Short mmCIF file of C-alpha atoms in Angstrom, two decimals:
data_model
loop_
_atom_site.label_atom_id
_atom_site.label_comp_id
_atom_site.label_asym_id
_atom_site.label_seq_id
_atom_site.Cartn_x
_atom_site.Cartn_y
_atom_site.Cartn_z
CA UNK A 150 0.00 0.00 0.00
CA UNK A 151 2.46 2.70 1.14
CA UNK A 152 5.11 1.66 -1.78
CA UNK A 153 4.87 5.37 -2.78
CA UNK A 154 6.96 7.28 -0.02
CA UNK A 155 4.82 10.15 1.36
CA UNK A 156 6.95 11.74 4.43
CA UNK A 157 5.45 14.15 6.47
CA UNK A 158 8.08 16.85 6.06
CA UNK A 159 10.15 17.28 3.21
CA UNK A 160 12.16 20.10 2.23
CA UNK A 161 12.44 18.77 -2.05
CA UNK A 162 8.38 20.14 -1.77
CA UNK A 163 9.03 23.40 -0.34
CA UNK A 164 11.63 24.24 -2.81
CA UNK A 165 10.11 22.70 -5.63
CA UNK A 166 6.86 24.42 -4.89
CA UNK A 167 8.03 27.80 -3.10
CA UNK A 168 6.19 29.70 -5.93
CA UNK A 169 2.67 28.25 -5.11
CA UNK A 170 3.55 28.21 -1.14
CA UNK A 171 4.74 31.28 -1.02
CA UNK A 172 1.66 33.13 -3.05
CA UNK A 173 -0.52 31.32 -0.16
CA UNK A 174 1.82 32.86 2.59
CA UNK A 175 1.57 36.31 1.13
CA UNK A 176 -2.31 35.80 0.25
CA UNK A 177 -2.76 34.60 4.36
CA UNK A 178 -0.88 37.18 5.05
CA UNK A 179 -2.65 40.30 3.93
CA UNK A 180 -5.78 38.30 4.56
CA UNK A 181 -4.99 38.27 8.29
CA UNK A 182 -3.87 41.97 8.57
CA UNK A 183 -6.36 43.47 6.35
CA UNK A 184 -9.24 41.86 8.88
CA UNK A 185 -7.56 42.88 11.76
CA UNK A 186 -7.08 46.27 10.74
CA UNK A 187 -10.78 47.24 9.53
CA UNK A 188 -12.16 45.21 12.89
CA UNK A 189 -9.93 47.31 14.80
CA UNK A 190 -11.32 50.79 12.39
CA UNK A 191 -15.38 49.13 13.55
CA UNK A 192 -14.41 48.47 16.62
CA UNK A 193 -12.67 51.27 18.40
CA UNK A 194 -16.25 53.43 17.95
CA UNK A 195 -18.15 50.20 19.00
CA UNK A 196 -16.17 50.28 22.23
CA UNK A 197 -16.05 53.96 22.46
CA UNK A 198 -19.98 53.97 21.91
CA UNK A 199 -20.76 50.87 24.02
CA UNK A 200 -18.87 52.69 26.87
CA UNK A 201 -20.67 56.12 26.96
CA UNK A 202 -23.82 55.12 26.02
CA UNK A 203 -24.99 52.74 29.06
CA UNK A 204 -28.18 51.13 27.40
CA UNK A 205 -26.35 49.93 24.43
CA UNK A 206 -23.81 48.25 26.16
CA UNK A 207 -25.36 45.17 26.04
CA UNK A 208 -26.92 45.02 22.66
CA UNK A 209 -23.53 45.73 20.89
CA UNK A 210 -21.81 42.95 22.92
CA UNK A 211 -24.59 40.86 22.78
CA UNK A 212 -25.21 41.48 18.98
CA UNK A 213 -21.53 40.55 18.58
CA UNK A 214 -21.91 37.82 20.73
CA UNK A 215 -24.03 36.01 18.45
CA UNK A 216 -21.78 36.93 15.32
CA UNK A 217 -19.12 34.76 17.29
CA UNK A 218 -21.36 31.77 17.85
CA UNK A 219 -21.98 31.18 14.35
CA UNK A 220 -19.52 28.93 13.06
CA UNK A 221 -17.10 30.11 10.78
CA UNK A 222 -17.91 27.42 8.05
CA UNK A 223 -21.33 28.41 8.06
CA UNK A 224 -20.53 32.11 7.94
CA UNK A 225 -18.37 31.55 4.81
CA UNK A 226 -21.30 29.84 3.12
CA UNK A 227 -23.82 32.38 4.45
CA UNK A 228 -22.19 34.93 2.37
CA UNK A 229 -21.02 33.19 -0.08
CA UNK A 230 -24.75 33.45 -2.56
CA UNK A 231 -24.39 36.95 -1.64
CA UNK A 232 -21.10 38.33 -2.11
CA UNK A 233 -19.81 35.44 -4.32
CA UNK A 234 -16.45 32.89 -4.67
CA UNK A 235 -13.36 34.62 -2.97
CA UNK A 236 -11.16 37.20 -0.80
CA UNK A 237 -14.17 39.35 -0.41
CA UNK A 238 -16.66 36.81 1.30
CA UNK A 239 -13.70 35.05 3.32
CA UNK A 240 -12.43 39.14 4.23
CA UNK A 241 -16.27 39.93 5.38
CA UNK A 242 -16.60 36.54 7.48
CA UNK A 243 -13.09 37.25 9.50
CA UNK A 244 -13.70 41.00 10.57
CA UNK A 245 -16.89 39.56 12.14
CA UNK A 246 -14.95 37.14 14.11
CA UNK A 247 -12.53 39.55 15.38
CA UNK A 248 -15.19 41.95 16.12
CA UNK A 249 -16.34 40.33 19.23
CA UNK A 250 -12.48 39.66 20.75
CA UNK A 251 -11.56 43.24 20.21
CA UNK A 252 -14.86 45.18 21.31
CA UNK A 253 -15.25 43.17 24.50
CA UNK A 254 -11.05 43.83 25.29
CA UNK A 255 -11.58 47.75 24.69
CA UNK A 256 -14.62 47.66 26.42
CA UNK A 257 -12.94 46.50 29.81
CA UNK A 258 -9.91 48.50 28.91
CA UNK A 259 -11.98 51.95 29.03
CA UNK A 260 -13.77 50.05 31.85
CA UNK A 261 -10.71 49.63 33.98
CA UNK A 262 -9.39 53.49 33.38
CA UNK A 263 -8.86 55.26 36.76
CA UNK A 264 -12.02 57.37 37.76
CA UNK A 265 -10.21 59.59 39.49
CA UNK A 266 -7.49 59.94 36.66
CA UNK A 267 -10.70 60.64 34.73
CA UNK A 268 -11.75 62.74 36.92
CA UNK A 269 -8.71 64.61 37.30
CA UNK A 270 -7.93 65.36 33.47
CA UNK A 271 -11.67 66.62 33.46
CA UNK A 272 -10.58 69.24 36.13
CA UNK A 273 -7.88 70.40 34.08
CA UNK A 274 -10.12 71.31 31.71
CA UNK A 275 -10.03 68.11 29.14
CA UNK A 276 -12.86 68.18 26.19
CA UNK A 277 -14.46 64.47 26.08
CA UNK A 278 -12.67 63.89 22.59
CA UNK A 279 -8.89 64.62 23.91
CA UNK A 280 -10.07 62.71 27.52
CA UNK A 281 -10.91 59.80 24.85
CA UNK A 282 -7.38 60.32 22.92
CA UNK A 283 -4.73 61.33 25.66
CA UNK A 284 -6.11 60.33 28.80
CA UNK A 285 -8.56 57.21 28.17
CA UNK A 286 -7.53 54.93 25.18
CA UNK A 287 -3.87 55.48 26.10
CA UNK A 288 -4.73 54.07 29.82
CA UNK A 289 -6.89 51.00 28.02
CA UNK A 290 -3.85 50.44 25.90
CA UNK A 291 -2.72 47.01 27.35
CA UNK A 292 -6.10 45.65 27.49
CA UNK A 293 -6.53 46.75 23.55
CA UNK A 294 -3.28 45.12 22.55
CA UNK A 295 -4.21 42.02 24.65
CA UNK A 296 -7.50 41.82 22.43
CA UNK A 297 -5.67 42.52 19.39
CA UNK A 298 -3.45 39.34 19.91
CA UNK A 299 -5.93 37.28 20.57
CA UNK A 300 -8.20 38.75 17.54
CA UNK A 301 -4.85 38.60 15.08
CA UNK A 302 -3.76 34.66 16.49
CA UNK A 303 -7.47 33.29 16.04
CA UNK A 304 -7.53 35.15 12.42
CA UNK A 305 -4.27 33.24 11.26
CA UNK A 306 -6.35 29.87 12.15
CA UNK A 307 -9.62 31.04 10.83
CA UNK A 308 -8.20 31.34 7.53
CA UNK A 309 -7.71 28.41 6.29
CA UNK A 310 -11.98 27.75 6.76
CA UNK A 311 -11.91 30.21 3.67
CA UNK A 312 -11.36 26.87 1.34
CA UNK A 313 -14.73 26.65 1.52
CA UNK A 314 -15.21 29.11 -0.69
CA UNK A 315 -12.17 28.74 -2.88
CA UNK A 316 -9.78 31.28 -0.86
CA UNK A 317 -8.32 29.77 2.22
CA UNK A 318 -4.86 30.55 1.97
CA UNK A 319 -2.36 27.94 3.51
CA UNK A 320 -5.61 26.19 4.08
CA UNK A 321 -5.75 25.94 0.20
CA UNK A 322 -2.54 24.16 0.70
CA UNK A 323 -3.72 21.75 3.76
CA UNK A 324 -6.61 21.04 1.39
CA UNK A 325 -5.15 20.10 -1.77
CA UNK A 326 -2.76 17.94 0.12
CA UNK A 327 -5.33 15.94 1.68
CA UNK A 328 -6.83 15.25 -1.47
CA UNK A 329 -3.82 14.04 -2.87
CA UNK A 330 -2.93 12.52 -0.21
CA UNK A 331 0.53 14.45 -0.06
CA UNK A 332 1.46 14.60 4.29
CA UNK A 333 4.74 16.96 3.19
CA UNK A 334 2.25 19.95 1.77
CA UNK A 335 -0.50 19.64 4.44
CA UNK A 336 2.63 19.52 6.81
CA UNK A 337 4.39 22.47 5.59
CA UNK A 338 0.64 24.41 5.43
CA UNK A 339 0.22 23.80 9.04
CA UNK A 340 4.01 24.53 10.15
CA UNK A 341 3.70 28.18 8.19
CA UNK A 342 0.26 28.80 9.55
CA UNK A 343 1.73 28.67 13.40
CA UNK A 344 4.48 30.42 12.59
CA UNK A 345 2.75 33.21 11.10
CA UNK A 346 0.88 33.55 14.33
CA UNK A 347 3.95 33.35 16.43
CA UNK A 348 5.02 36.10 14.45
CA UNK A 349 1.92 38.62 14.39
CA UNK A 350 1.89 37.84 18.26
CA UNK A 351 5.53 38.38 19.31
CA UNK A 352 5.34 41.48 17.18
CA UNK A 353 2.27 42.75 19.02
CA UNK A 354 3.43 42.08 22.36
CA UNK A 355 6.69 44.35 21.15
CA UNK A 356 4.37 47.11 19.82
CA UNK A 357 2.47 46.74 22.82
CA UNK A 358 5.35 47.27 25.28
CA UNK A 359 6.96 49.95 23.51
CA UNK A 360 3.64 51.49 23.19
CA UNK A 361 3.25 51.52 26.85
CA UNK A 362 6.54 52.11 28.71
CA UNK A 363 4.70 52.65 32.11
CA UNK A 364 3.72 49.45 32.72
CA UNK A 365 7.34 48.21 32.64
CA UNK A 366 8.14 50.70 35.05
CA UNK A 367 5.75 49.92 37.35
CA UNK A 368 6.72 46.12 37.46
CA UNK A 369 11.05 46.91 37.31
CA UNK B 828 -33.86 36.61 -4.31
CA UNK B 829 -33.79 33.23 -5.90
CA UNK B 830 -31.34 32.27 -3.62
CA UNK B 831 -33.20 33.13 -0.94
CA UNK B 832 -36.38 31.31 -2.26
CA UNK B 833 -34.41 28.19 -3.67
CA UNK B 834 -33.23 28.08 0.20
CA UNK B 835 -36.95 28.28 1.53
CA UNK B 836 -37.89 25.61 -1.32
CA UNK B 837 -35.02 22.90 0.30
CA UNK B 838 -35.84 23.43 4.02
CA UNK B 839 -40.07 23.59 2.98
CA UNK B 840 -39.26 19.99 1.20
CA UNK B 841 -40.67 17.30 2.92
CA UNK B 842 -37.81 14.88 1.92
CA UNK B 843 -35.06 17.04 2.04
CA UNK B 844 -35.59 16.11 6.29
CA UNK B 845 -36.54 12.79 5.64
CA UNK B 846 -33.94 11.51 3.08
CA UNK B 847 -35.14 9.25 0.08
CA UNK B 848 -34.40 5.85 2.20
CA UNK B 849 -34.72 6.84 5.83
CA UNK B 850 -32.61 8.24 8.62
CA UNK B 851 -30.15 5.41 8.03
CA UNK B 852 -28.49 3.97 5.27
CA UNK B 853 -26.61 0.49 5.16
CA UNK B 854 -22.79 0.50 4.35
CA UNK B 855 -21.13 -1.97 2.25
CA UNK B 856 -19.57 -3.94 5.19
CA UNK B 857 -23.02 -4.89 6.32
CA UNK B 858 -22.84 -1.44 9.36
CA UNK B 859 -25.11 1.30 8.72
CA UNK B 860 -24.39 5.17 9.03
CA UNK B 861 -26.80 8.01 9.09
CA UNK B 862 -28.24 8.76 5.70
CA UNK B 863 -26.05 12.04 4.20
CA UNK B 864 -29.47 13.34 1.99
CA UNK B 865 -31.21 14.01 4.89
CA UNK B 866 -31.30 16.81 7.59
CA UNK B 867 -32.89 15.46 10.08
CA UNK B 868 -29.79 12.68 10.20
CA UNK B 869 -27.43 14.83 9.79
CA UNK B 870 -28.24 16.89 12.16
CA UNK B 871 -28.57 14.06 14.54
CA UNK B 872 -25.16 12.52 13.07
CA UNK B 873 -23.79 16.32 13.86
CA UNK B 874 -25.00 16.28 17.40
CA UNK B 875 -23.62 12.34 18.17
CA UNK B 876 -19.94 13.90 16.50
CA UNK B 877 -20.51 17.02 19.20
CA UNK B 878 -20.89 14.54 22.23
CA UNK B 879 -18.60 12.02 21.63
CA UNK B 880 -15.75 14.60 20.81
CA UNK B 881 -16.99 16.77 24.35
CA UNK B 882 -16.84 13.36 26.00
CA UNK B 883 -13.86 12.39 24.81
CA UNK B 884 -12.30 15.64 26.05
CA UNK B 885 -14.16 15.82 29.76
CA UNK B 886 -12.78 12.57 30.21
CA UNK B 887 -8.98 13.38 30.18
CA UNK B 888 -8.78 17.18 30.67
CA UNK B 889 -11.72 17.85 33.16
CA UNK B 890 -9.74 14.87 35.78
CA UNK B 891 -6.18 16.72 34.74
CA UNK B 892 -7.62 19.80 35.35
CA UNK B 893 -9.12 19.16 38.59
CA UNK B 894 -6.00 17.71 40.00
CA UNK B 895 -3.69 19.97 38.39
CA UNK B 896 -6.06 22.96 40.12
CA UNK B 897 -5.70 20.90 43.44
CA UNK B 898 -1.92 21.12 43.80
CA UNK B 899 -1.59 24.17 42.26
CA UNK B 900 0.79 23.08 39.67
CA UNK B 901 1.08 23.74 35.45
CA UNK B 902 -0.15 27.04 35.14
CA UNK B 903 2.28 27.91 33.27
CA UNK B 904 2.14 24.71 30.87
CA UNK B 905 -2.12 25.10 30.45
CA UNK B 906 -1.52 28.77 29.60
CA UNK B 907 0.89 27.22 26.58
CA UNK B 908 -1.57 24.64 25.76
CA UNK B 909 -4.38 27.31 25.48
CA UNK B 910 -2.47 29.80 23.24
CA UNK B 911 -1.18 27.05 21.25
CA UNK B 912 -4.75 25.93 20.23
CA UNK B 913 -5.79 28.59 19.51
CA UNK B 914 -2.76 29.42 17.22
CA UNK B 915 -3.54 26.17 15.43
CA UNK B 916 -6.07 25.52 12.52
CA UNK B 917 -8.59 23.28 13.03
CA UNK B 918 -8.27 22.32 9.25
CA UNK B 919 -4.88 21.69 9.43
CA UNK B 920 -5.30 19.37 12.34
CA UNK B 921 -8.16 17.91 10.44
CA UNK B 922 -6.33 17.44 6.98
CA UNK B 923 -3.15 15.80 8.89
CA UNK B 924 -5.16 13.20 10.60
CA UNK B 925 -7.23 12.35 7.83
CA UNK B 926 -3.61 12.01 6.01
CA UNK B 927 -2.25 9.69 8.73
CA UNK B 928 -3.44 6.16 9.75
CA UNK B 929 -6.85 7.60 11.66
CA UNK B 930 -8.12 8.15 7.67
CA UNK B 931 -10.69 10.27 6.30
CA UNK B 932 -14.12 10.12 8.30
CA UNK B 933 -15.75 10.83 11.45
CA UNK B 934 -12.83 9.37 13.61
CA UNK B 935 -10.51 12.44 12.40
CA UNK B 936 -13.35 14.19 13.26
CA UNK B 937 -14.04 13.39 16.70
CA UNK B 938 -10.31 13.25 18.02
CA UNK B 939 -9.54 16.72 15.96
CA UNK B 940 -12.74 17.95 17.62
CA UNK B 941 -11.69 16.84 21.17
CA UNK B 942 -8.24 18.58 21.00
CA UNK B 943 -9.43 21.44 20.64
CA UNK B 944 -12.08 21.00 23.64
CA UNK B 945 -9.37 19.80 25.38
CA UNK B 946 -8.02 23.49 26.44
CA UNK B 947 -10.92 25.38 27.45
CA UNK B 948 -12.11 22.13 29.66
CA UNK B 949 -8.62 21.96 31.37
CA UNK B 950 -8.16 25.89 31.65
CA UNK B 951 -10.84 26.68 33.17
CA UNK B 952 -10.97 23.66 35.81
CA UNK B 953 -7.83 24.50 37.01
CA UNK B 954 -8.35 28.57 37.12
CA UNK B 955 -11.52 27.12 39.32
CA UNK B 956 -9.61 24.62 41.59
CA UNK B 957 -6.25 26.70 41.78
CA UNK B 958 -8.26 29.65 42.47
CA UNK B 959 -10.11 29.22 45.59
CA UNK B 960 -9.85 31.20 48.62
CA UNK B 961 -6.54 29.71 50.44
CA UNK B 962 -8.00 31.19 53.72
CA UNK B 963 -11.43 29.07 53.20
CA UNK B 964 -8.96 25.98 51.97
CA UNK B 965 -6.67 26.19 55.46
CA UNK B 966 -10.35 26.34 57.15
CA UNK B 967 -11.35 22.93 56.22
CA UNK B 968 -7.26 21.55 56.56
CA UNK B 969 -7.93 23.13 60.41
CA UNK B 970 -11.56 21.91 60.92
CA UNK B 971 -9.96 18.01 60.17
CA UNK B 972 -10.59 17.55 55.98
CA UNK B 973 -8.19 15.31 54.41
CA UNK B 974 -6.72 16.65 51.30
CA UNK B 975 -8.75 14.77 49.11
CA UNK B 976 -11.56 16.21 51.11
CA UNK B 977 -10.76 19.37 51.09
CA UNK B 978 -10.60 18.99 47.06
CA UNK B 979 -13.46 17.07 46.61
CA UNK B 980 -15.82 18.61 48.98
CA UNK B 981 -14.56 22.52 49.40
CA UNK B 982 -12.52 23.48 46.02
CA UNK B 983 -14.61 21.54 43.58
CA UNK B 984 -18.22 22.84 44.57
CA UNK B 985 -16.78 26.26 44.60
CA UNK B 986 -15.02 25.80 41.13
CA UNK B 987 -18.14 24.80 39.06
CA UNK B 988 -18.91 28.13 37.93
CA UNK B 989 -15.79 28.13 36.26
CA UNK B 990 -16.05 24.19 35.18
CA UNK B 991 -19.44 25.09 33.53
CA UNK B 992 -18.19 28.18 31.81
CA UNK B 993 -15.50 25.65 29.80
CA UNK B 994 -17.75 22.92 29.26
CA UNK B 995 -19.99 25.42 27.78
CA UNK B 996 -17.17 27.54 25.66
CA UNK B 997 -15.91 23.88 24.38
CA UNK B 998 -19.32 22.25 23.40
CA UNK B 999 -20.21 25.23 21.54
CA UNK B 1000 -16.92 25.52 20.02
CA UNK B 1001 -17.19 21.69 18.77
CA UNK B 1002 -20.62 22.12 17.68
CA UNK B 1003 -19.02 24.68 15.35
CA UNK B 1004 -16.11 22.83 14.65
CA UNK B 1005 -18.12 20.06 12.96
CA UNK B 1006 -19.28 21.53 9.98
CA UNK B 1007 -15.82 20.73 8.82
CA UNK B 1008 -16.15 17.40 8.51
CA UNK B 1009 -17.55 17.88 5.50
CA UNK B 1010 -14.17 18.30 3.95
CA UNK B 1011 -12.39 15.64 5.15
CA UNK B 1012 -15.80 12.61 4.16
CA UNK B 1013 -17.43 12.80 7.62
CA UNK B 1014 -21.00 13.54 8.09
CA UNK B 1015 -22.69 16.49 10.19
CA UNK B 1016 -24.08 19.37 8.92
CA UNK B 1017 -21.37 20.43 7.00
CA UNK B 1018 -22.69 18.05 4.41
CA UNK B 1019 -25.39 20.04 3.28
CA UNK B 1020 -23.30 23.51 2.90
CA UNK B 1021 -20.31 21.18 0.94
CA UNK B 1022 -22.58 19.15 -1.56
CA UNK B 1023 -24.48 22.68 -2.07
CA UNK B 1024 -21.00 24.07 -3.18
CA UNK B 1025 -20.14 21.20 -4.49
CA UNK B 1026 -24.00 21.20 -7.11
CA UNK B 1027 -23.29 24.96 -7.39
CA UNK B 1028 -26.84 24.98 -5.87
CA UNK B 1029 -26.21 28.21 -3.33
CA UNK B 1030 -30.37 28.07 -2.50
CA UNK B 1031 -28.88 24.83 -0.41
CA UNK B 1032 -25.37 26.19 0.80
CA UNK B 1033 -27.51 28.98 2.49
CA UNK B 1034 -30.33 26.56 3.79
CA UNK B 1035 -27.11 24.52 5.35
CA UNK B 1036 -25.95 27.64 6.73
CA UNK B 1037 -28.72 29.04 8.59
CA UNK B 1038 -29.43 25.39 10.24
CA UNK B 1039 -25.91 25.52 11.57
CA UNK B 1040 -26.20 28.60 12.95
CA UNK B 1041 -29.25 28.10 14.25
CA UNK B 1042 -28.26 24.91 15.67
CA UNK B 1043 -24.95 26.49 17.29
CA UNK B 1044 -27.68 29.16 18.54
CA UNK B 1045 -29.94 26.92 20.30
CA UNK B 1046 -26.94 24.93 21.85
CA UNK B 1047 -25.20 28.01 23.27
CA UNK B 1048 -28.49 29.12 24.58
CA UNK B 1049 -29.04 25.87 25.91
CA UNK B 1050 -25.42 25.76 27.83
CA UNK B 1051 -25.85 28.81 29.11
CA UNK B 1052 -28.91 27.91 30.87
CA UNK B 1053 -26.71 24.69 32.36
CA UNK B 1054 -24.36 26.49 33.09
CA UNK B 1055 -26.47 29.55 34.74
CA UNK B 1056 -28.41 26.10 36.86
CA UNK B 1057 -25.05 24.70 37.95
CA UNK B 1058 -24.22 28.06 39.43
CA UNK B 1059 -25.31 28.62 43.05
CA UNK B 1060 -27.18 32.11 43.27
CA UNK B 1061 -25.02 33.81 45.12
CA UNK B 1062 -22.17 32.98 42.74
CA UNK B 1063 -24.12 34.38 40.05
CA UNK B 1064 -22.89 37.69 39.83
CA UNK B 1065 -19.36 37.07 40.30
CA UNK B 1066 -19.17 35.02 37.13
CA UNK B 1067 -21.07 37.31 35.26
CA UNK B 1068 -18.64 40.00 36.01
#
């Protein structure tokens, strides 16, 4: 049966095939941080909203609650009769995702802010909007970048669901393997895919600390 | 919207529910497996994949994570475990055991499925354990309580909140996880948005949708009220928070 060798790593595939794996990287990629970025451009006023105005509190996190709960293969196909085949659909399905992770985080973050900090930079004379820029979302930093991690890790995964619809990334890779029964490319898929988390999240915890010198203080 | 009507048209048809031969179909080794033109047996078939993957994954993590709680020792390794998981595509884990000796089909399926209960199960049992009060804990050590006692009796009643929340997050997380199984040959669900694709027929791939969703609605609303019952009252409100 298994007189055809079929390892599970092998580097002959990757350099035969860097072309092809390396259009999927790039392609998972952009996916991820184009998501991330317009779920972050929602869902800063969400937050921001969701915070100041008390009786919609729970109806945005609740509304994005239930985003969340629908699975993400059934998402892809939900849009899929609407907005067709491709980066679009797979695009629309992963800023819903990461909606709910980075509301909820900014939520808390303005949540956790200091009243009497608040308080304080209203006695100085602070308009609501620069309280919001200088005092407020600076303060709910950590809490932000914490969602964002999460948000940008669970995005790298959620990728690869886009085969569904024809545009999954490395999951095109994982896929095509599997149906030629080829362990090296489903392999190398899967090793890329966690690696291009590690990355996104080591480079967000760096943004994050540099971002927020502070807190390092506080703990030295 | 034809779409939109060719969807009402396959969830209004009778045997579109039913199936053409039943709720079962025979295989050719003489077994049977749950008929994959039918809804009503898939959706069962989707809810027996749920369970046995959620059972599968109580049964190690929810002892490991009890014990582990009790002695106060992993953290650091569960923490790993969690972020790791979630790192990790479920297709990929999926597409590699369906390409190793497991094979294509609903065993893939269920053991991918329980992995990735496995964290949220383990998590938060041990936040739950690890976490109690170590005042209330040296209590019941004074007041006589062996330490199984005082695990069994004082740090697991107080830790069900917590155990409830994970059992919830992980059975709605594998109810959603299913639907892939459609791409590796299992059954669930999934079958109905894949063969939809598959026949180009997108009335179908957004009738499959909606009963996911619905289904992964109904069994997070269902959870939560478990989860809400296993809660003592005046617990509530600290879980909540």
């Amino acid at each position: 049966m298994d007189s055809v060798p079929n390892p599970w790593f092998s580097w002959d595939y990757v350099s035969r095939n860097w072309d092809e794996v390396s259009e999927q990287l790039l392609i998972h990629t952009t996916l991820t941080l184009q998501a991330v970025l317009i779920a972050t451009a929602i869902a800063l006023p969400l937050a921001v909203v969701a915070r100041r105005v008390r009786w919609l509190t729970g109806p945005i996190l609740g509304l994005t609650g239930v985003l969340y709960t629908i699975p993400s293969f059934a998402m892809f196909a939900l849009l899929a009769p609407f907005t067709g085949i491709g980066r679009t659909t797979v695009l629309i399905g992963l800023v819903a995702y990461a909606l709910l992770v980075l509301v909820r985080n900014i939520v808390v973050g303005l949540q956790g802010v200091d009243r009497d900090v608040v308080d304080a930079a209203r006695g100085q004379g602070y308009t609501p909007a620069r309280m919001l820029f200088q005092v407020e979302l600076p303060l709910a930093l950590p809490s932000i970048v914490a969602g964002l991690r999460i948000a940008t890790v669970t995005t790298v995964a959620l990728v690869t669901v886009g085969v569904v619809v024809g545009y999954g990334g490395l999951g095109q890779l994982m896929f095509r393997g599997l149906q030629s029964d080829y362990r090296a490319q489903i392999m190398t898929a899967t090793l890329l895919c966690l690696a291009l988390a590690l990355v996104f999240d080591v480079l967000l915890m760096l943004a994050g600390r540099a971002l927020t010198p502070w807190t390092r203080r506080r703990a030295a | 919207m034809s779409i939109v009507s060719d969807a009402w048209d396959y969830v209004t048809t009778a045997e579109n529910w039913t199936g053409q031969n039943g709720l079962t179909s025979p295989t050719f080794d003489g077994g049977w497996r749950f008929s994959q033109d039918s809804i009503l047996a898939l959706g069962l078939e989707h809810l027996w994949l749920s369970f046995a993957s959620v059972t599968l994954a109580i049964m190690v993590a929810l002892p490991l994570g009890i014990f582990l709680g009790h002695v106060r020792k992993g953290a650091t390794a569960t923490v790993i475990l969690s972020n790791v998981s979630r790192a990790m595509p479920t297709l990929a884990l999926l597409t590699l055991f369906a390409a190793s000796a497991i094979g294509v089909g609903n065993q893939a399926v269920i053991l991918a499925a329980a992995i990735f209960a496995f964290p949220p199960i383990l998590t938060n049992a041990f936040t739950g354990m690890a976490g109690v009060d170590p005042d209330i804990r040296d209590a019941a050590l004074g007041q006589g309580f062996t330490r199984r006692q005082v695990a069994l009796k004082v740090e697991l009643p107080l830790a069900i909140p917590l155990i409830a929340a994970g059992l919830r997050t992980a059975t709605v997380q594998t109810v959603a996880t299913v639907p892939l199984a459609a791409l590796v040959a299992g059954g669930g669900l999934g079958v109905i948005i894949n063969s939809g694709l598959a026949l180009q027929n997108y009335g179908q791939v957004l009738a499959g949708a909606v009963i996911v969703a619905v289904l992964s609605l109904v069994i997070d609303a269902v959870m939560a009220a478990m989860q809400r019952a296993a809660t003592p009252a005046p617990l509530r409100e600290a879980v909540a928070a």
